[in-house]
Amino acid sequence: MYSVKASLIIALAIGALISTVLLVLEPLTDFAFLSLEWPGITAAYFFWGAIGGSTFLGIAISWIVNALTYGLGAFVILGAFKVLREA
């Protein structure tokens, strides 16, 4: 059985993996998956891009927010599996 801490770490790793894949596939697919990156792009624009910051930091903020967003989704799914397995 996984503890909540282990589930959270696994979920954040899954979110980071998904965010990395989206970031890598973006130029290769001619921005076809751009709609999946809106949470991170929006955060990067509001928190960094609006003040004229560097592009690299904007991409880093976008990657982190997308990783947290998809990690939260993975955490909910892992939690649901844990509840179903115990029932």
PDB file of C-alpha atoms in Angstrom:
ATOM      1  CA  MET A   1       0.000   0.000   0.000  1.00  0.00           C
ATOM      2  CA  TYR A   2       1.215   3.434  -0.881  1.00  0.00           C
ATOM      3  CA  SER A   3       1.109   6.220   1.623  1.00  0.00           C
ATOM      4  CA  VAL A   4      -0.240   9.641   0.699  1.00  0.00           C
ATOM      5  CA  LYS A   5       3.305  10.982   0.485  1.00  0.00           C
ATOM      6  CA  ALA A   6       4.378   8.237  -1.916  1.00  0.00           C
ATOM      7  CA  SER A   7       1.248   8.770  -4.026  1.00  0.00           C
ATOM      8  CA  LEU A   8       1.953  12.498  -4.197  1.00  0.00           C
ATOM      9  CA  ILE A   9       5.555  11.932  -5.283  1.00  0.00           C
ATOM     10  CA  ILE A  10       4.474   9.444  -7.955  1.00  0.00           C
ATOM     11  CA  ALA A  11       1.754  11.822  -9.175  1.00  0.00           C
ATOM     12  CA  LEU A  12       4.183  14.756  -9.401  1.00  0.00           C
ATOM     13  CA  ALA A  13       6.632  12.589 -11.339  1.00  0.00           C
ATOM     14  CA  ILE A  14       3.848  11.633 -13.764  1.00  0.00           C
ATOM     15  CA  GLY A  15       2.898  15.304 -14.121  1.00  0.00           C
ATOM     16  CA  ALA A  16       6.510  16.288 -14.794  1.00  0.00           C
ATOM     17  CA  LEU A  17       6.788  13.555 -17.422  1.00  0.00           C
ATOM     18  CA  ILE A  18       3.603  14.667 -19.177  1.00  0.00           C
ATOM     19  CA  SER A  19       4.713  18.310 -19.082  1.00  0.00           C
ATOM     20  CA  THR A  20       8.111  17.384 -20.523  1.00  0.00           C
ATOM     21  CA  VAL A  21       6.559  15.365 -23.331  1.00  0.00           C
ATOM     22  CA  LEU A  22       4.234  18.244 -24.212  1.00  0.00           C
ATOM     23  CA  LEU A  23       7.136  20.699 -24.211  1.00  0.00           C
ATOM     24  CA  VAL A  24       9.224  18.473 -26.487  1.00  0.00           C
ATOM     25  CA  LEU A  25       6.364  17.663 -28.871  1.00  0.00           C
ATOM     26  CA  GLU A  26       5.296  21.300 -29.251  1.00  0.00           C
ATOM     27  CA  PRO A  27       7.642  22.290 -32.100  1.00  0.00           C
ATOM     28  CA  LEU A  28       7.617  18.787 -33.635  1.00  0.00           C
ATOM     29  CA  THR A  29       3.826  18.751 -34.067  1.00  0.00           C
ATOM     30  CA  ASP A  30       3.602  22.381 -35.207  1.00  0.00           C
ATOM     31  CA  PHE A  31       1.915  23.387 -31.934  1.00  0.00           C
ATOM     32  CA  ALA A  32      -0.909  20.826 -32.323  1.00  0.00           C
ATOM     33  CA  PHE A  33      -0.987  20.140 -28.553  1.00  0.00           C
ATOM     34  CA  LEU A  34      -1.007  23.798 -27.537  1.00  0.00           C
ATOM     35  CA  SER A  35      -4.481  23.506 -25.976  1.00  0.00           C
ATOM     36  CA  LEU A  36      -3.091  20.999 -23.455  1.00  0.00           C
ATOM     37  CA  GLU A  37      -0.558  23.570 -22.279  1.00  0.00           C
ATOM     38  CA  TRP A  38      -2.927  26.462 -21.548  1.00  0.00           C
ATOM     39  CA  PRO A  39      -2.643  26.351 -17.738  1.00  0.00           C
ATOM     40  CA  GLY A  40       1.126  26.764 -17.889  1.00  0.00           C
ATOM     41  CA  ILE A  41       1.110  29.270 -20.742  1.00  0.00           C
ATOM     42  CA  THR A  42      -1.454  31.409 -18.940  1.00  0.00           C
ATOM     43  CA  ALA A  43       0.567  31.367 -15.724  1.00  0.00           C
ATOM     44  CA  ALA A  44       3.779  32.193 -17.573  1.00  0.00           C
ATOM     45  CA  TYR A  45       2.112  35.126 -19.292  1.00  0.00           C
ATOM     46  CA  PHE A  46       0.558  36.567 -16.147  1.00  0.00           C
ATOM     47  CA  PHE A  47       3.436  35.988 -13.752  1.00  0.00           C
ATOM     48  CA  TRP A  48       6.438  36.556 -15.978  1.00  0.00           C
ATOM     49  CA  GLY A  49       5.675  37.433 -19.594  1.00  0.00           C
ATOM     50  CA  ALA A  50       3.565  40.477 -18.781  1.00  0.00           C
ATOM     51  CA  ILE A  51       6.533  42.191 -17.150  1.00  0.00           C
ATOM     52  CA  GLY A  52       8.913  41.499 -20.019  1.00  0.00           C
ATOM     53  CA  GLY A  53      10.970  38.725 -18.464  1.00  0.00           C
ATOM     54  CA  SER A  54      13.210  36.231 -20.188  1.00  0.00           C
ATOM     55  CA  THR A  55      11.786  33.562 -22.445  1.00  0.00           C
ATOM     56  CA  PHE A  56      13.654  30.807 -20.617  1.00  0.00           C
ATOM     57  CA  LEU A  57      12.053  31.678 -17.281  1.00  0.00           C
ATOM     58  CA  GLY A  58       8.630  31.873 -18.935  1.00  0.00           C
ATOM     59  CA  ILE A  59       9.093  28.364 -20.327  1.00  0.00           C
ATOM     60  CA  ALA A  60      10.242  27.138 -16.908  1.00  0.00           C
ATOM     61  CA  ILE A  61       7.153  28.615 -15.225  1.00  0.00           C
ATOM     62  CA  SER A  62       4.955  27.067 -17.911  1.00  0.00           C
ATOM     63  CA  TRP A  63       6.583  23.652 -17.422  1.00  0.00           C
ATOM     64  CA  ILE A  64       6.207  23.786 -13.624  1.00  0.00           C
ATOM     65  CA  VAL A  65       2.551  24.830 -13.714  1.00  0.00           C
ATOM     66  CA  ASN A  66       1.707  22.161 -16.287  1.00  0.00           C
ATOM     67  CA  ALA A  67       3.550  19.553 -14.205  1.00  0.00           C
ATOM     68  CA  LEU A  68       1.557  20.551 -11.110  1.00  0.00           C
ATOM     69  CA  THR A  69      -1.712  20.584 -13.054  1.00  0.00           C
ATOM     70  CA  TYR A  70      -1.223  17.135 -14.546  1.00  0.00           C
ATOM     71  CA  GLY A  71       0.287  15.878 -11.289  1.00  0.00           C
ATOM     72  CA  LEU A  72      -2.878  16.862  -9.433  1.00  0.00           C
ATOM     73  CA  GLY A  73      -4.939  14.921 -11.955  1.00  0.00           C
ATOM     74  CA  ALA A  74      -2.672  11.897 -11.550  1.00  0.00           C
ATOM     75  CA  PHE A  75      -2.958  12.198  -7.746  1.00  0.00           C
ATOM     76  CA  VAL A  76      -6.753  12.076  -7.971  1.00  0.00           C
ATOM     77  CA  ILE A  77      -6.607   9.036 -10.246  1.00  0.00           C
ATOM     78  CA  LEU A  78      -4.118   7.263  -7.950  1.00  0.00           C
ATOM     79  CA  GLY A  79      -6.324   8.062  -4.972  1.00  0.00           C
ATOM     80  CA  ALA A  80      -9.361   6.642  -6.747  1.00  0.00           C
ATOM     81  CA  PHE A  81      -7.472   3.439  -7.573  1.00  0.00           C
ATOM     82  CA  LYS A  82      -6.397   3.123  -3.948  1.00  0.00           C
ATOM     83  CA  VAL A  83      -9.969   3.530  -2.698  1.00  0.00           C
ATOM     84  CA  LEU A  84     -11.296   1.035  -5.252  1.00  0.00           C
ATOM     85  CA  ARG A  85      -8.586  -1.485  -4.398  1.00  0.00           C
ATOM     86  CA  GLU A  86      -9.368  -1.289  -0.676  1.00  0.00           C
ATOM     87  CA  ALA A  87     -13.121  -1.670  -1.186  1.00  0.00           C
TER      88      ALA A  87
END
